[in-house]
Coordinates of C-alpha atoms in Angstrom, one line a residue:
M1 CA 101.1 62.7 84.5
S2 CA 101.3 60.8 87.7
T3 CA 99.0 61.3 90.7
A4 CA 101.9 62.5 92.8
F5 CA 102.6 65.3 90.4
L6 CA 99.0 66.4 90.4
L7 CA 99.0 66.5 94.2
L8 CA 102.2 68.6 94.0
Q9 CA 100.5 71.1 91.7
L10 CA 97.5 71.4 94.0
L11 CA 99.8 71.9 97.0
L12 CA 101.5 74.7 95.2
L13 CA 98.1 76.3 94.5
L14 CA 97.3 76.2 98.2
V15 CA 100.7 77.7 99.2
I16 CA 100.7 80.5 96.6
S17 CA 97.1 81.4 97.2
S18 CA 97.8 81.7 100.9
V19 CA 100.0 84.7 100.2
S20 CA 98.5 87.7 98.5
S21 CA 100.6 90.7 97.5
V22 CA 97.8 93.0 98.5
S23 CA 94.9 92.0 100.9
F24 CA 91.8 93.3 99.2
Q25 CA 89.1 91.0 100.7
R26 CA 89.2 91.7 104.4
T27 CA 91.2 92.8 107.4
L28 CA 91.4 90.5 110.4
I29 CA 91.9 92.1 113.8
R30 CA 93.1 89.6 116.4
P31 CA 91.6 90.1 119.9
L32 CA 94.1 92.0 122.1
K33 CA 93.2 89.8 125.1
L34 CA 95.8 87.4 123.7
L35 CA 98.5 89.9 124.5
S36 CA 99.8 91.1 127.9
P37 CA 99.1 94.8 128.2
T38 CA 102.0 96.9 129.4
K39 CA 102.4 100.6 130.3
D40 CA 103.9 101.3 126.9
F41 CA 100.9 99.6 125.3
K42 CA 98.5 101.5 127.5
R43 CA 100.0 104.8 126.6
T44 CA 99.6 104.1 122.9
S45 CA 96.1 102.6 123.1
L46 CA 94.4 106.0 123.0
T47 CA 96.0 106.7 119.6
T48 CA 95.1 103.3 118.3
T49 CA 91.5 103.7 119.4
L50 CA 91.3 107.1 117.6
I51 CA 92.7 105.7 114.4
L52 CA 90.4 102.7 114.3
N53 CA 87.3 104.6 115.3
T54 CA 88.1 107.3 112.7
R55 CA 88.6 104.8 109.9
G56 CA 85.4 102.9 111.0
G57 CA 83.3 106.1 110.9
A58 CA 82.7 106.1 114.7
D59 CA 82.5 109.2 116.8
Y60 CA 85.4 109.9 119.1
D61 CA 85.0 111.6 122.5
S62 CA 88.3 112.8 123.8
D63 CA 87.0 113.5 127.3
D64 CA 85.7 110.0 127.9
D65 CA 88.8 108.4 126.5
S66 CA 91.1 110.6 128.6
S67 CA 89.4 109.4 131.8
D68 CA 89.4 105.8 130.6
Y69 CA 93.1 105.8 130.0
D70 CA 94.3 108.0 132.9
S71 CA 98.0 107.4 133.5
D72 CA 97.5 107.1 137.3
S73 CA 95.0 104.2 137.0
D74 CA 95.9 100.7 138.0
E75 CA 96.9 98.2 135.3
E76 CA 94.4 95.7 136.7
D77 CA 91.5 98.0 135.7
F78 CA 92.6 98.0 132.1
D79 CA 90.2 96.1 129.9
D80 CA 91.7 95.5 126.4
D81 CA 88.3 94.5 125.0
D82 CA 87.2 98.1 125.6
L83 CA 89.9 99.2 123.2
F84 CA 87.7 98.0 120.3
G85 CA 84.4 98.3 122.0
L86 CA 84.0 94.5 122.0
D87 CA 82.1 92.2 124.3
D88 CA 83.1 88.7 125.4
G89 CA 80.3 87.5 123.1
D90 CA 82.1 88.7 120.1
F91 CA 84.7 86.0 120.7
D92 CA 82.6 83.3 122.3
I93 CA 83.7 80.8 119.6
G94 CA 87.3 82.2 119.4
E95 CA 89.0 78.9 119.2
D96 CA 86.8 77.7 116.4
D97 CA 87.3 81.0 114.5
F98 CA 91.1 80.5 114.6
A99 CA 90.8 76.8 113.8
E100 CA 88.8 77.7 110.6
D101 CA 91.3 80.4 109.7
N102 CA 93.4 78.1 107.6
T103 CA 94.5 78.3 104.0
L104 CA 91.6 76.4 102.5
G105 CA 89.1 78.4 104.6
R106 CA 90.6 81.7 103.5
M107 CA 90.4 80.6 99.9
L108 CA 86.8 79.6 100.1
V109 CA 85.9 82.9 101.8
A110 CA 87.8 84.9 99.2
W111 CA 86.2 82.9 96.4
E112 CA 82.7 83.6 97.8
K113 CA 83.5 87.3 97.8
T114 CA 85.0 87.3 94.3
P115 CA 83.1 89.7 92.0
P116 CA 80.8 88.1 89.4
L117 CA 82.8 88.7 86.1
T118 CA 86.1 87.6 87.7
K119 CA 84.5 84.5 89.2
A120 CA 82.8 83.6 85.9
Y121 CA 86.1 84.0 84.0
L122 CA 88.2 82.0 86.4
S123 CA 85.6 79.3 86.6
A124 CA 85.5 78.9 82.8
S125 CA 89.3 79.0 82.5
L126 CA 89.7 76.4 85.3
G127 CA 87.1 74.1 83.7
A128 CA 88.6 74.3 80.2
T129 CA 92.1 73.7 81.6
A130 CA 91.0 70.8 83.7
Y131 CA 89.3 69.2 80.7
G132 CA 92.5 69.6 78.7
Y133 CA 94.6 68.2 81.5
L134 CA 92.4 65.1 82.1
L135 CA 91.2 64.3 78.6
N136 CA 93.5 66.1 76.1
K137 CA 97.1 65.4 77.3
N138 CA 97.2 68.7 79.2
E139 CA 96.5 70.7 76.0
F140 CA 93.8 73.4 75.8
P141 CA 90.7 72.3 73.9
A142 CA 91.2 73.1 70.2
L143 CA 87.6 74.0 69.8
L144 CA 88.2 77.0 72.1
T145 CA 91.4 78.3 70.7
M146 CA 91.8 81.3 68.4
N147 CA 91.3 80.4 64.7
W148 CA 90.1 83.1 62.4
K149 CA 89.4 80.7 59.5
A150 CA 87.1 78.6 61.6
T151 CA 85.5 81.8 63.0
A152 CA 84.7 83.2 59.6
T153 CA 83.8 80.1 57.6
R154 CA 82.2 77.9 60.3
L155 CA 80.7 80.8 62.3
Q156 CA 82.5 79.7 65.5
I157 CA 82.2 83.2 66.8
W158 CA 83.0 82.1 70.4
R159 CA 86.7 81.6 69.6
P160 CA 87.9 85.2 70.0
L161 CA 86.4 85.2 73.5
T162 CA 87.2 81.6 74.7
A163 CA 90.8 81.9 73.5
F164 CA 91.3 84.2 76.6
L165 CA 90.5 81.3 78.8
N166 CA 93.8 79.7 77.8
V167 CA 96.2 80.7 80.6
G168 CA 98.6 77.9 79.7
P169 CA 98.9 74.2 80.4
F170 CA 98.2 73.1 84.0
G171 CA 101.4 73.4 86.0
L172 CA 103.3 75.9 88.2
G173 CA 103.0 78.6 85.6
Y174 CA 99.2 78.2 85.4
V175 CA 98.9 78.2 89.2
M176 CA 100.9 81.4 89.6
T177 CA 99.0 83.2 86.7
F178 CA 95.6 82.0 88.0
H179 CA 96.5 83.5 91.4
F180 CA 97.6 86.8 89.9
I181 CA 94.5 87.1 87.8
W182 CA 92.3 86.3 90.8
T183 CA 94.0 88.9 92.9
Y184 CA 94.3 91.8 90.4
M185 CA 91.2 91.3 88.2
S186 CA 89.1 90.9 91.3
T187 CA 90.6 94.1 92.8
L188 CA 89.9 96.1 89.7
E189 CA 86.4 94.9 89.5
R190 CA 85.8 95.8 93.2
L191 CA 87.3 99.2 92.7
N192 CA 84.6 99.8 90.0
H193 CA 81.8 98.4 92.1
D194 CA 79.7 101.5 91.6
R195 CA 80.3 101.7 87.9
P196 CA 81.0 98.1 86.8
Y197 CA 80.3 98.9 83.2
D198 CA 83.6 100.8 83.2
F199 CA 85.3 97.5 84.2
W200 CA 83.5 95.6 81.5
I201 CA 84.7 98.2 78.9
M202 CA 88.3 97.8 80.2
I203 CA 88.2 94.0 79.7
L204 CA 86.6 94.4 76.3
F205 CA 89.2 96.9 75.3
G206 CA 92.0 94.6 76.4
C207 CA 90.5 91.6 74.5
I208 CA 89.9 93.5 71.3
S209 CA 93.3 95.2 71.2
M210 CA 95.1 91.9 71.8
V211 CA 93.1 89.9 69.2
T212 CA 93.5 92.6 66.5
G213 CA 97.0 93.6 67.5
Y214 CA 98.4 90.1 67.4
G215 CA 96.6 89.4 64.1
F216 CA 98.1 92.6 62.6
L217 CA 101.6 91.7 63.8
K218 CA 101.1 88.1 62.7
L219 CA 101.9 86.8 66.1
S220 CA 100.5 83.5 67.4
P221 CA 98.0 84.2 70.2
R222 CA 98.7 81.0 72.2
F223 CA 98.1 82.0 75.8
L224 CA 95.8 85.0 75.5
G225 CA 94.7 84.6 79.1
H226 CA 98.3 85.0 80.3
N227 CA 98.7 88.1 78.2
L228 CA 95.4 89.5 79.6
S229 CA 96.7 89.0 83.1
T230 CA 99.7 91.3 82.2
F231 CA 97.3 93.8 80.8
L232 CA 95.4 93.8 84.1
V233 CA 98.4 93.9 86.3
Y234 CA 99.7 96.9 84.5
I235 CA 96.4 98.8 85.0
W236 CA 96.4 97.8 88.6
S237 CA 99.9 99.1 89.1
R238 CA 98.9 102.5 87.7
Y239 CA 96.1 102.7 90.2
H240 CA 98.5 101.9 93.0
E241 CA 101.7 103.7 92.0
G242 CA 104.2 103.8 94.9
L243 CA 102.6 101.1 96.9
E244 CA 104.9 98.6 98.5
V245 CA 104.0 95.0 97.4
N246 CA 105.3 91.8 99.0
M247 CA 106.1 89.1 96.6
F248 CA 105.4 85.7 98.1
E249 CA 107.0 86.8 101.4
L250 CA 110.4 86.9 99.6
F251 CA 111.0 90.6 98.9
N252 CA 109.2 93.9 98.5
T253 CA 108.9 95.9 95.4
K254 CA 106.9 98.9 94.1
A255 CA 103.5 98.3 92.5
E256 CA 104.7 99.7 89.2
M257 CA 107.3 97.0 88.9
L258 CA 104.8 94.1 89.0
P259 CA 104.2 94.0 85.2
W260 CA 107.9 93.6 84.6
F261 CA 108.0 90.8 87.2
F262 CA 105.4 89.1 85.1
L263 CA 107.7 89.4 82.1
A264 CA 110.6 87.8 84.1
Q265 CA 108.3 85.0 85.2
T266 CA 107.4 84.2 81.6
F267 CA 111.0 84.1 80.6
L268 CA 112.1 82.0 83.6
L269 CA 109.3 79.5 83.7
E270 CA 108.5 79.1 80.0
G271 CA 112.0 79.8 78.5
E272 CA 110.8 82.3 75.8
I273 CA 111.1 86.0 75.2
P274 CA 107.9 87.5 76.6
V275 CA 106.9 89.5 73.5
L276 CA 103.2 89.0 74.0
D277 CA 103.3 89.9 77.6
F278 CA 105.1 93.1 76.7
L279 CA 102.3 93.9 74.2
G280 CA 99.9 93.4 77.1
I281 CA 101.7 96.1 79.0
V282 CA 101.6 98.3 75.9
F283 CA 97.8 97.9 75.5
G284 CA 97.4 98.5 79.2
H285 CA 99.2 101.8 78.9
I286 CA 97.1 102.8 75.9
Y287 CA 93.9 102.0 77.9
H288 CA 95.1 103.9 80.9
H289 CA 96.0 107.0 78.8
C290 CA 92.6 106.9 77.0
K291 CA 90.7 106.5 80.2
T292 CA 92.7 109.3 81.9
V293 CA 92.1 111.9 79.2
G294 CA 88.4 110.9 78.8
L295 CA 88.7 109.3 75.4
L296 CA 87.2 106.0 76.6
R297 CA 83.9 105.7 78.4
A298 CA 81.0 103.3 78.6
P299 CA 78.3 103.9 76.0
D300 CA 75.0 105.3 77.3
S301 CA 73.1 102.2 76.1
L302 CA 75.2 100.0 78.4
V303 CA 74.7 102.4 81.3
N304 CA 71.0 102.6 80.8
W305 CA 70.7 98.8 80.6
Y306 CA 72.6 98.4 83.9
E307 CA 70.4 100.9 85.6
S308 CA 67.2 99.2 84.3
D309 CA 65.1 96.5 85.8
R310 CA 66.5 94.0 83.4
A311 CA 69.9 94.1 85.1
A312 CA 68.5 93.9 88.7
G313 CA 70.1 90.6 89.3
I314 CA 73.6 91.6 88.4
R315 CA 73.2 95.0 90.0
N316 CA 72.3 93.3 93.3
K317 CA 75.6 91.4 93.2
Y318 CA 77.5 94.6 92.9
K319 CA 75.5 96.2 95.7
Q320 CA 76.8 93.4 98.0
I321 CA 80.4 94.5 97.0
S322 CA 79.5 98.1 97.5
A323 CA 78.5 97.3 101.1
D324 CA 82.1 96.4 101.9
F325 CA 83.1 100.0 101.0
E326 CA 80.5 101.7 103.2
M327 CA 81.7 103.2 106.5
Q328 CA 80.2 101.3 109.4

């Protein structure tokens, strides 16, 4: 493919990654000094302070705030920095902060905060796809694809796992699927920050059910990574039922509709009936049911290993994620 086409694909990656249907990494609060305070704003500032302080775990003193925001006070005395308890030093490099708040900068920050398993999976998928694009005519490396005969006779036991790195050939479909996996797999792993072994079991359940299910139904498991993403999106949607989700700033939909949007994406971009994606939804529903009724849980041996000194390194990584959930 031409260099211009490659640059176009990279541009699409930047555009799509700049829009996330759900912001799970951080919340950016712009300094209110950029706004012109009015009487209406001053009357609502007390409520805003109460909400932010309550969510931040801070104490709230109604007597002090009532005096600070007396309706008879002059507007010149109103200091909007006090609304958030900020000093001028908090924004002493304000212009630099906003200059760095660009698409690439947000991507790098989000990638740095990506949980370990999600980061490892996406890195391996991107590496294998890049190899296929550059050296194998944009085809996924055959040594990593699913092949039961080679697995059994040649002991290539990595194939059932590496086959899930195949999200599809590099293109618009790959970029969109990569973004979806990054968003929803990372969110699910962060939600299980205190019990990451439950997340590991979830991924293992999805992989085993797809490999065995497709083999039993005699279906060709071409893009197992894409099907795994549908599995993840379905589980995410069950965690967030009723949540309004913005799709690329084009329209809003309920979270539970996202898996079906995935099916439509496969049909429109790849021109095929999304049977495998539908099975991903089915397996996701089975997992959610088994997890809800208590039929599926991490084995004690895995829990004990995670809590032992041998897993100190990986446990520290999840402790960094847990810090984001602690009330300040």
